[in-house]
Amino acid sequence: MDEDMSGRPGPGGDGPAGLPWWILEQLPVPVVFFDRRARLVSANQATLESVTITLEQLVGLKPGEVEPGVVIEGAEGLEAAVEEVIATGKGRSYETLLRPDLGREGVWTAVISPVKDGSGHVHGCCVVTLDTTDQYRARARMTVLNEASMRIGSTLDVGRTAEELAEMATGSFADFVTVDLLAPVLAGDEPGTPEPGTTIVFHRAAQHSVLEGCPESVLPVGARHTFVRESAMGRVLVRGEAARFAVEEEELWRWEVDDPDRVRSIREHGIHSLVVAPLTARRITLGLAVFSRHRTPEPFDDDDLLLAEELAARAAVAVDNARRYTREHATALALQRSLLPRRTARQQAVEVASRYVPNTAGAGIGGDWFDVIALSGARVALVVGDVVGHGVQASATMGRLRTAVRTLADVDLAPDELLTQLDDIVLKLDREESVDPAGSSAVSGATCLYAVYDPVSGRCTMARAGHPEPVLVRPDGSSAHIPLPGGPPLGVGGLPFEAAEFDLPEHSILAMYTDGLIESPGRDIDAALAVLRETLTRPAGSLEDTCDAVMAALLPERPGDDIALLLARVGRLGADHHVSWDLPPDPSVVSRARKHVAAQLEQWGLDEAVFTTEVVVSELVTNAIRYGGAPIRLRLIRGTALICEVSDGSSTAPHLRRARTFDEGGRGLLLVASLTECWGTRYGPTGKTIWAEQALPGA
């Protein structure tokens, strides 16, 4: 290979690998040749045009020493790569990052090929350098977008999604990022298009900086602020197109007069370049993301603008999903709370306290519910249930089941019979909703615990359908789970439910709850049950305080399921609140029954109720003698109302009918219904009880 003193082949000479040098001279990319010592020997014209030193100054330099004043990141690695190719005879590529003194950044890929003779002996290597800055930035942009698709939208929380966008952007190409959402978005509503001349209200949803506390924004997260529609920010929002600005641009700061503190803060911290991108999803603009640079000297370019647009677009979809979830969550929560009892039934049997906590971990509002239902005879029904599923559908199903329970309770069904009827209702609902319009299966089901407490006898009857057992705290401070037959969940069908009956000591506490209270990831159920029992036995000022203590001990920070808790402290109606008489099936006993009742009411100080009650007793006792049978029993109960009950040994159902003009009978129950607030019939193992309830005088 003929070479002149400059290290370049002479005219007609050959270049590396025997190629005519004039061919390499015509290549538009830099090509250099290193000898076996990894020292530069030759370079083509494109190389000389890319540096500021002469060929004579280049000769003898190592890789990475091409030009003084140029920093090559990874230069040592490049030199090692050249030496590796010379030693092994195998080509490879190497990517370097160049930063000239002027602050200009470039990425270059060096393709390193061994130069061999005919016998395969390596004489050096040829390095072809390609400017791959655009490809590098495209790869980096795709990497950022790929990471964004995994990091942004990890939750269905609007605020957290905005934070993820801000954190992602500051970790990739911006120094400070703020995310402002339109006010309706945080409530789950769909924002409208601002009218000309209006002021747009934003809420600062997130902000993040590459430096701790720098720059400090005058607006904290959660603060409310405004832009006029005609401002630079307002125009970006209305047009739905991202734009980049320099801080010096006059049009960006037209709103400086209205908000000088914000502009002063931005300038004080050296922010010199901005990209403002609208958060638009499904043709709805939800807010703005503002990307700023104060530490990076280069202003945003067109590639940065494109990256900001794509990041904002992906984040907008996640924000919109979170907004829709927020709206559905709020709707389901409003529906759920509207269907739960706002106040307990008026009764003297039990003192109750309750708590309902919706699920906040993202699965949606569930169908947990509780209820307190006043029954005839001063009894009270306590109910806790849990519908399978989440969302509006679960809340709606809960409302239907709660209504069904109240309806069935009004006819005084025993707990096991009530659950049997409720099971049939769930099966019917399941058949109606088994296939939705999209063709996917919808599974229905529920659990329920139903208890009836009688404050006169102190007896409680319970039955459960796949529900956790209740906890009983006795007056002496001991506690235990009440063993109940484990019935199947509602909706299974075909399996019986069993009831258990037991005495409840006066002033004992009955705790009924849904599984969300004791079941959560990472927590042992047995340990949670032990905590529940221990908390219930602690001395407390009131039942409400006990409720708070239980929730504080067992409530997760972000409940993964709805939680319903119902505590009931049972009482007894003393002997001065109820009285009963056994009556023979003789028509002459009716007058005696009236006398007993009148005397008892006078003793209770209810003289005003004597006349009405005597009429009611006459009709009910007469019906029991005429249509029922022995044994006949009359009972008066003075609670929140005055209750008159007549029991007999027949299961024949009474019927309220309107008698015709010349009928001699048939007006008894009609008369009872007109004189009392309500009346009804409940059945027992050996007969029935007809009861009538009237308001106490002065109540």
PDB file of N, CA and C in Angstrom, residues 235-302:
ATOM      1  N   ARG A 235     -55.786  28.875  24.912  1.00  0.00           N
ATOM      2  CA  ARG A 235     -55.860  28.516  23.496  1.00  0.00           C
ATOM      3  C   ARG A 235     -55.423  27.083  23.258  1.00  0.00           C
ATOM      4  N   VAL A 236     -54.398  26.637  23.992  1.00  0.00           N
ATOM      5  CA  VAL A 236     -53.978  25.238  23.871  1.00  0.00           C
ATOM      6  C   VAL A 236     -55.111  24.305  24.285  1.00  0.00           C
ATOM      7  N   LEU A 237     -55.783  24.669  25.360  1.00  0.00           N
ATOM      8  CA  LEU A 237     -56.886  23.835  25.844  1.00  0.00           C
ATOM      9  C   LEU A 237     -58.011  23.772  24.817  1.00  0.00           C
ATOM     10  N   VAL A 238     -58.383  24.913  24.260  1.00  0.00           N
ATOM     11  CA  VAL A 238     -59.509  24.966  23.331  1.00  0.00           C
ATOM     12  C   VAL A 238     -59.169  24.289  22.006  1.00  0.00           C
ATOM     13  N   ARG A 239     -57.955  24.546  21.496  1.00  0.00           N
ATOM     14  CA  ARG A 239     -57.571  23.959  20.211  1.00  0.00           C
ATOM     15  C   ARG A 239     -57.285  22.465  20.312  1.00  0.00           C
ATOM     16  N   GLY A 240     -56.854  22.025  21.485  1.00  0.00           N
ATOM     17  CA  GLY A 240     -56.547  20.609  21.652  1.00  0.00           C
ATOM     18  C   GLY A 240     -55.248  20.199  21.001  1.00  0.00           C
ATOM     19  N   GLU A 241     -54.321  21.153  20.796  1.00  0.00           N
ATOM     20  CA  GLU A 241     -53.030  20.875  20.175  1.00  0.00           C
ATOM     21  C   GLU A 241     -51.918  21.385  21.081  1.00  0.00           C
ATOM     22  N   ALA A 242     -50.873  20.568  21.235  1.00  0.00           N
ATOM     23  CA  ALA A 242     -49.743  20.955  22.076  1.00  0.00           C
ATOM     24  C   ALA A 242     -48.953  22.076  21.403  1.00  0.00           C
ATOM     25  N   ALA A 243     -48.288  22.876  22.220  1.00  0.00           N
ATOM     26  CA  ALA A 243     -47.476  23.978  21.713  1.00  0.00           C
ATOM     27  C   ALA A 243     -46.281  24.158  22.628  1.00  0.00           C
ATOM     28  N   ARG A 244     -45.169  24.654  22.034  1.00  0.00           N
ATOM     29  CA  ARG A 244     -43.975  24.936  22.842  1.00  0.00           C
ATOM     30  C   ARG A 244     -43.709  26.435  22.817  1.00  0.00           C
ATOM     31  N   PHE A 245     -43.181  26.926  23.927  1.00  0.00           N
ATOM     32  CA  PHE A 245     -42.963  28.356  24.083  1.00  0.00           C
ATOM     33  C   PHE A 245     -41.608  28.593  24.735  1.00  0.00           C
ATOM     34  N   ALA A 246     -41.049  29.745  24.434  1.00  0.00           N
ATOM     35  CA  ALA A 246     -39.916  30.261  25.195  1.00  0.00           C
ATOM     36  C   ALA A 246     -40.466  31.264  26.200  1.00  0.00           C
ATOM     37  N   VAL A 247     -39.845  31.304  27.358  1.00  0.00           N
ATOM     38  CA  VAL A 247     -40.355  32.173  28.415  1.00  0.00           C
ATOM     39  C   VAL A 247     -40.372  33.630  27.963  1.00  0.00           C
ATOM     40  N   GLU A 248     -39.448  34.003  27.056  1.00  0.00           N
ATOM     41  CA  GLU A 248     -39.373  35.385  26.615  1.00  0.00           C
ATOM     42  C   GLU A 248     -40.501  35.770  25.665  1.00  0.00           C
ATOM     43  N   GLU A 249     -41.229  34.778  25.141  1.00  0.00           N
ATOM     44  CA  GLU A 249     -42.273  35.098  24.178  1.00  0.00           C
ATOM     45  C   GLU A 249     -43.372  35.910  24.853  1.00  0.00           C
ATOM     46  N   GLU A 250     -43.650  37.028  24.276  1.00  0.00           N
ATOM     47  CA  GLU A 250     -44.608  37.944  24.876  1.00  0.00           C
ATOM     48  C   GLU A 250     -46.003  37.349  24.957  1.00  0.00           C
ATOM     49  N   GLU A 251     -46.394  36.548  23.941  1.00  0.00           N
ATOM     50  CA  GLU A 251     -47.756  36.030  23.918  1.00  0.00           C
ATOM     51  C   GLU A 251     -48.013  35.059  25.068  1.00  0.00           C
ATOM     52  N   LEU A 252     -46.944  34.383  25.555  1.00  0.00           N
ATOM     53  CA  LEU A 252     -47.138  33.446  26.651  1.00  0.00           C
ATOM     54  C   LEU A 252     -47.496  34.160  27.946  1.00  0.00           C
ATOM     55  N   TRP A 253     -47.020  35.384  28.086  1.00  0.00           N
ATOM     56  CA  TRP A 253     -47.184  36.051  29.361  1.00  0.00           C
ATOM     57  C   TRP A 253     -48.216  37.185  29.306  1.00  0.00           C
ATOM     58  N   ARG A 254     -49.185  37.059  28.446  1.00  0.00           N
ATOM     59  CA  ARG A 254     -50.242  38.065  28.418  1.00  0.00           C
ATOM     60  C   ARG A 254     -51.047  38.065  29.715  1.00  0.00           C
ATOM     61  N   TRP A 255     -51.011  36.933  30.398  1.00  0.00           N
ATOM     62  CA  TRP A 255     -51.765  36.858  31.644  1.00  0.00           C
ATOM     63  C   TRP A 255     -50.922  37.238  32.856  1.00  0.00           C
ATOM     64  N   GLU A 256     -49.717  37.834  32.614  1.00  0.00           N
ATOM     65  CA  GLU A 256     -48.830  38.179  33.726  1.00  0.00           C
ATOM     66  C   GLU A 256     -49.479  39.209  34.646  1.00  0.00           C
ATOM     67  N   VAL A 257     -50.255  40.099  34.074  1.00  0.00           N
ATOM     68  CA  VAL A 257     -50.904  41.122  34.892  1.00  0.00           C
ATOM     69  C   VAL A 257     -51.884  40.487  35.862  1.00  0.00           C
ATOM     70  N   ASP A 258     -52.576  39.430  35.410  1.00  0.00           N
ATOM     71  CA  ASP A 258     -53.557  38.772  36.266  1.00  0.00           C
ATOM     72  C   ASP A 258     -52.915  37.852  37.289  1.00  0.00           C
ATOM     73  N   ASP A 259     -51.740  37.303  36.979  1.00  0.00           N
ATOM     74  CA  ASP A 259     -51.113  36.338  37.884  1.00  0.00           C
ATOM     75  C   ASP A 259     -49.605  36.586  37.944  1.00  0.00           C
ATOM     76  N   PRO A 260     -49.162  37.731  38.459  1.00  0.00           N
ATOM     77  CA  PRO A 260     -47.726  38.053  38.450  1.00  0.00           C
ATOM     78  C   PRO A 260     -46.892  37.140  39.330  1.00  0.00           C
ATOM     79  N   ASP A 261     -47.461  36.626  40.421  1.00  0.00           N
ATOM     80  CA  ASP A 261     -46.692  35.759  41.317  1.00  0.00           C
ATOM     81  C   ASP A 261     -46.235  34.497  40.608  1.00  0.00           C
ATOM     82  N   ARG A 262     -47.123  33.906  39.821  1.00  0.00           N
ATOM     83  CA  ARG A 262     -46.784  32.669  39.124  1.00  0.00           C
ATOM     84  C   ARG A 262     -45.686  32.925  38.091  1.00  0.00           C
ATOM     85  N   VAL A 263     -45.806  33.992  37.324  1.00  0.00           N
ATOM     86  CA  VAL A 263     -44.807  34.310  36.307  1.00  0.00           C
ATOM     87  C   VAL A 263     -43.461  34.636  36.955  1.00  0.00           C
ATOM     88  N   ARG A 264     -43.484  35.392  38.055  1.00  0.00           N
ATOM     89  CA  ARG A 264     -42.246  35.742  38.751  1.00  0.00           C
ATOM     90  C   ARG A 264     -41.549  34.487  39.275  1.00  0.00           C
ATOM     91  N   SER A 265     -42.322  33.538  39.788  1.00  0.00           N
ATOM     92  CA  SER A 265     -41.740  32.302  40.304  1.00  0.00           C
ATOM     93  C   SER A 265     -41.063  31.518  39.188  1.00  0.00           C
ATOM     94  N   ILE A 266     -41.695  31.455  38.039  1.00  0.00           N
ATOM     95  CA  ILE A 266     -41.128  30.711  36.910  1.00  0.00           C
ATOM     96  C   ILE A 266     -39.818  31.346  36.453  1.00  0.00           C
ATOM     97  N   ARG A 267     -39.801  32.675  36.359  1.00  0.00           N
ATOM     98  CA  ARG A 267     -38.592  33.355  35.892  1.00  0.00           C
ATOM     99  C   ARG A 267     -37.471  33.291  36.928  1.00  0.00           C
ATOM    100  N   GLU A 268     -37.819  33.382  38.200  1.00  0.00           N
ATOM    101  CA  GLU A 268     -36.798  33.326  39.240  1.00  0.00           C
ATOM    102  C   GLU A 268     -36.071  31.997  39.251  1.00  0.00           C
ATOM    103  N   HIS A 269     -36.764  30.933  38.890  1.00  0.00           N
ATOM    104  CA  HIS A 269     -36.147  29.612  38.916  1.00  0.00           C
ATOM    105  C   HIS A 269     -35.519  29.243  37.577  1.00  0.00           C
ATOM    106  N   GLY A 270     -35.457  30.178  36.682  1.00  0.00           N
ATOM    107  CA  GLY A 270     -34.713  29.956  35.453  1.00  0.00           C
ATOM    108  C   GLY A 270     -35.394  29.084  34.429  1.00  0.00           C
ATOM    109  N   ILE A 271     -36.678  28.939  34.498  1.00  0.00           N
ATOM    110  CA  ILE A 271     -37.385  28.163  33.475  1.00  0.00           C
ATOM    111  C   ILE A 271     -37.338  28.945  32.166  1.00  0.00           C
ATOM    112  N   HIS A 272     -36.826  28.307  31.127  1.00  0.00           N
ATOM    113  CA  HIS A 272     -36.618  29.011  29.867  1.00  0.00           C
ATOM    114  C   HIS A 272     -37.424  28.441  28.709  1.00  0.00           C
ATOM    115  N   SER A 273     -37.962  27.237  28.874  1.00  0.00           N
ATOM    116  CA  SER A 273     -38.682  26.615  27.762  1.00  0.00           C
ATOM    117  C   SER A 273     -39.844  25.798  28.301  1.00  0.00           C
ATOM    118  N   LEU A 274     -40.972  25.869  27.608  1.00  0.00           N
ATOM    119  CA  LEU A 274     -42.184  25.182  28.040  1.00  0.00           C
ATOM    120  C   LEU A 274     -42.807  24.427  26.872  1.00  0.00           C
ATOM    121  N   VAL A 275     -43.425  23.311  27.203  1.00  0.00           N
ATOM    122  CA  VAL A 275     -44.333  22.627  26.289  1.00  0.00           C
ATOM    123  C   VAL A 275     -45.654  22.469  27.023  1.00  0.00           C
ATOM    124  N   VAL A 276     -46.718  22.959  26.441  1.00  0.00           N
ATOM    125  CA  VAL A 276     -48.053  22.850  27.028  1.00  0.00           C
ATOM    126  C   VAL A 276     -48.853  21.869  26.176  1.00  0.00           C
ATOM    127  N   ALA A 277     -49.292  20.766  26.790  1.00  0.00           N
ATOM    128  CA  ALA A 277     -50.006  19.721  26.056  1.00  0.00           C
ATOM    129  C   ALA A 277     -51.377  19.492  26.687  1.00  0.00           C
ATOM    130  N   PRO A 278     -52.427  19.476  25.879  1.00  0.00           N
ATOM    131  CA  PRO A 278     -53.758  19.194  26.427  1.00  0.00           C
ATOM    132  C   PRO A 278     -53.925  17.715  26.721  1.00  0.00           C
ATOM    133  N   LEU A 279     -54.652  17.405  27.773  1.00  0.00           N
ATOM    134  CA  LEU A 279     -54.989  16.017  28.101  1.00  0.00           C
ATOM    135  C   LEU A 279     -56.343  15.725  27.470  1.00  0.00           C
ATOM    136  N   THR A 280     -56.299  15.147  26.279  1.00  0.00           N
ATOM    137  CA  THR A 280     -57.515  14.912  25.506  1.00  0.00           C
ATOM    138  C   THR A 280     -57.710  13.420  25.291  1.00  0.00           C
ATOM    139  N   ALA A 281     -58.882  12.930  25.630  1.00  0.00           N
ATOM    140  CA  ALA A 281     -59.231  11.522  25.437  1.00  0.00           C
ATOM    141  C   ALA A 281     -60.689  11.431  25.038  1.00  0.00           C
ATOM    142  N   ARG A 282     -60.950  10.633  24.025  1.00  0.00           N
ATOM    143  CA  ARG A 282     -62.317  10.429  23.540  1.00  0.00           C
ATOM    144  C   ARG A 282     -62.994  11.765  23.220  1.00  0.00           C
ATOM    145  N   ARG A 283     -62.208  12.648  22.590  1.00  0.00           N
ATOM    146  CA  ARG A 283     -62.675  13.968  22.171  1.00  0.00           C
ATOM    147  C   ARG A 283     -63.086  14.870  23.331  1.00  0.00           C
ATOM    148  N   ILE A 284     -62.604  14.558  24.515  1.00  0.00           N
ATOM    149  CA  ILE A 284     -62.880  15.381  25.686  1.00  0.00           C
ATOM    150  C   ILE A 284     -61.553  15.870  26.249  1.00  0.00           C
ATOM    151  N   THR A 285     -61.401  17.186  26.394  1.00  0.00           N
ATOM    152  CA  THR A 285     -60.188  17.743  26.978  1.00  0.00           C
ATOM    153  C   THR A 285     -60.380  17.863  28.485  1.00  0.00           C
ATOM    154  N   LEU A 286     -59.484  17.206  29.211  1.00  0.00           N
ATOM    155  CA  LEU A 286     -59.625  17.079  30.660  1.00  0.00           C
ATOM    156  C   LEU A 286     -58.758  18.064  31.436  1.00  0.00           C
ATOM    157  N   GLY A 287     -57.726  18.593  30.793  1.00  0.00           N
ATOM    158  CA  GLY A 287     -56.836  19.501  31.493  1.00  0.00           C
ATOM    159  C   GLY A 287     -55.592  19.761  30.679  1.00  0.00           C
ATOM    160  N   LEU A 288     -54.543  20.224  31.342  1.00  0.00           N
ATOM    161  CA  LEU A 288     -53.290  20.571  30.690  1.00  0.00           C
ATOM    162  C   LEU A 288     -52.123  19.974  31.458  1.00  0.00           C
ATOM    163  N   ALA A 289     -51.100  19.562  30.697  1.00  0.00           N
ATOM    164  CA  ALA A 289     -49.817  19.182  31.281  1.00  0.00           C
ATOM    165  C   ALA A 289     -48.782  20.177  30.780  1.00  0.00           C
ATOM    166  N   VAL A 290     -48.033  20.781  31.690  1.00  0.00           N
ATOM    167  CA  VAL A 290     -47.023  21.780  31.332  1.00  0.00           C
ATOM    168  C   VAL A 290     -45.649  21.201  31.665  1.00  0.00           C
ATOM    169  N   PHE A 291     -44.820  21.035  30.633  1.00  0.00           N
ATOM    170  CA  PHE A 291     -43.474  20.494  30.777  1.00  0.00           C
ATOM    171  C   PHE A 291     -42.485  21.664  30.685  1.00  0.00           C
ATOM    172  N   SER A 292     -41.595  21.770  31.677  1.00  0.00           N
ATOM    173  CA  SER A 292     -40.683  22.917  31.747  1.00  0.00           C
ATOM    174  C   SER A 292     -39.245  22.444  31.829  1.00  0.00           C
ATOM    175  N   ARG A 293     -38.340  23.314  31.356  1.00  0.00           N
ATOM    176  CA  ARG A 293     -36.903  23.066  31.491  1.00  0.00           C
ATOM    177  C   ARG A 293     -36.252  24.269  32.160  1.00  0.00           C
ATOM    178  N   HIS A 294     -35.451  23.989  33.185  1.00  0.00           N
ATOM    179  CA  HIS A 294     -34.672  25.023  33.841  1.00  0.00           C
ATOM    180  C   HIS A 294     -33.257  24.543  34.103  1.00  0.00           C
ATOM    181  N   ARG A 295     -33.074  23.234  34.181  1.00  0.00           N
ATOM    182  CA  ARG A 295     -31.750  22.662  34.424  1.00  0.00           C
ATOM    183  C   ARG A 295     -31.093  22.237  33.112  1.00  0.00           C
ATOM    184  N   THR A 296     -31.878  21.724  32.202  1.00  0.00           N
ATOM    185  CA  THR A 296     -31.384  21.334  30.887  1.00  0.00           C
ATOM    186  C   THR A 296     -31.230  22.593  30.035  1.00  0.00           C
ATOM    187  N   PRO A 297     -30.030  22.849  29.478  1.00  0.00           N
ATOM    188  CA  PRO A 297     -29.825  24.110  28.746  1.00  0.00           C
ATOM    189  C   PRO A 297     -30.563  24.174  27.418  1.00  0.00           C
ATOM    190  N   GLU A 298     -30.737  22.999  26.743  1.00  0.00           N
ATOM    191  CA  GLU A 298     -31.379  23.014  25.441  1.00  0.00           C
ATOM    192  C   GLU A 298     -32.873  23.272  25.573  1.00  0.00           C
ATOM    193  N   PRO A 299     -33.424  24.101  24.727  1.00  0.00           N
ATOM    194  CA  PRO A 299     -34.883  24.266  24.731  1.00  0.00           C
ATOM    195  C   PRO A 299     -35.554  23.043  24.128  1.00  0.00           C
ATOM    196  N   PHE A 300     -36.847  22.928  24.342  1.00  0.00           N
ATOM    197  CA  PHE A 300     -37.590  21.829  23.731  1.00  0.00           C
ATOM    198  C   PHE A 300     -37.576  21.989  22.210  1.00  0.00           C
ATOM    199  N   ASP A 301     -37.427  20.858  21.501  1.00  0.00           N
ATOM    200  CA  ASP A 301     -37.493  20.885  20.046  1.00  0.00           C
ATOM    201  C   ASP A 301     -38.745  20.169  19.574  1.00  0.00           C
ATOM    202  N   ASP A 302     -38.850  19.969  18.260  1.00  0.00           N
ATOM    203  CA  ASP A 302     -40.045  19.339  17.697  1.00  0.00           C
ATOM    204  C   ASP A 302     -40.205  17.901  18.175  1.00  0.00           C
TER     205      ASP A 302
END
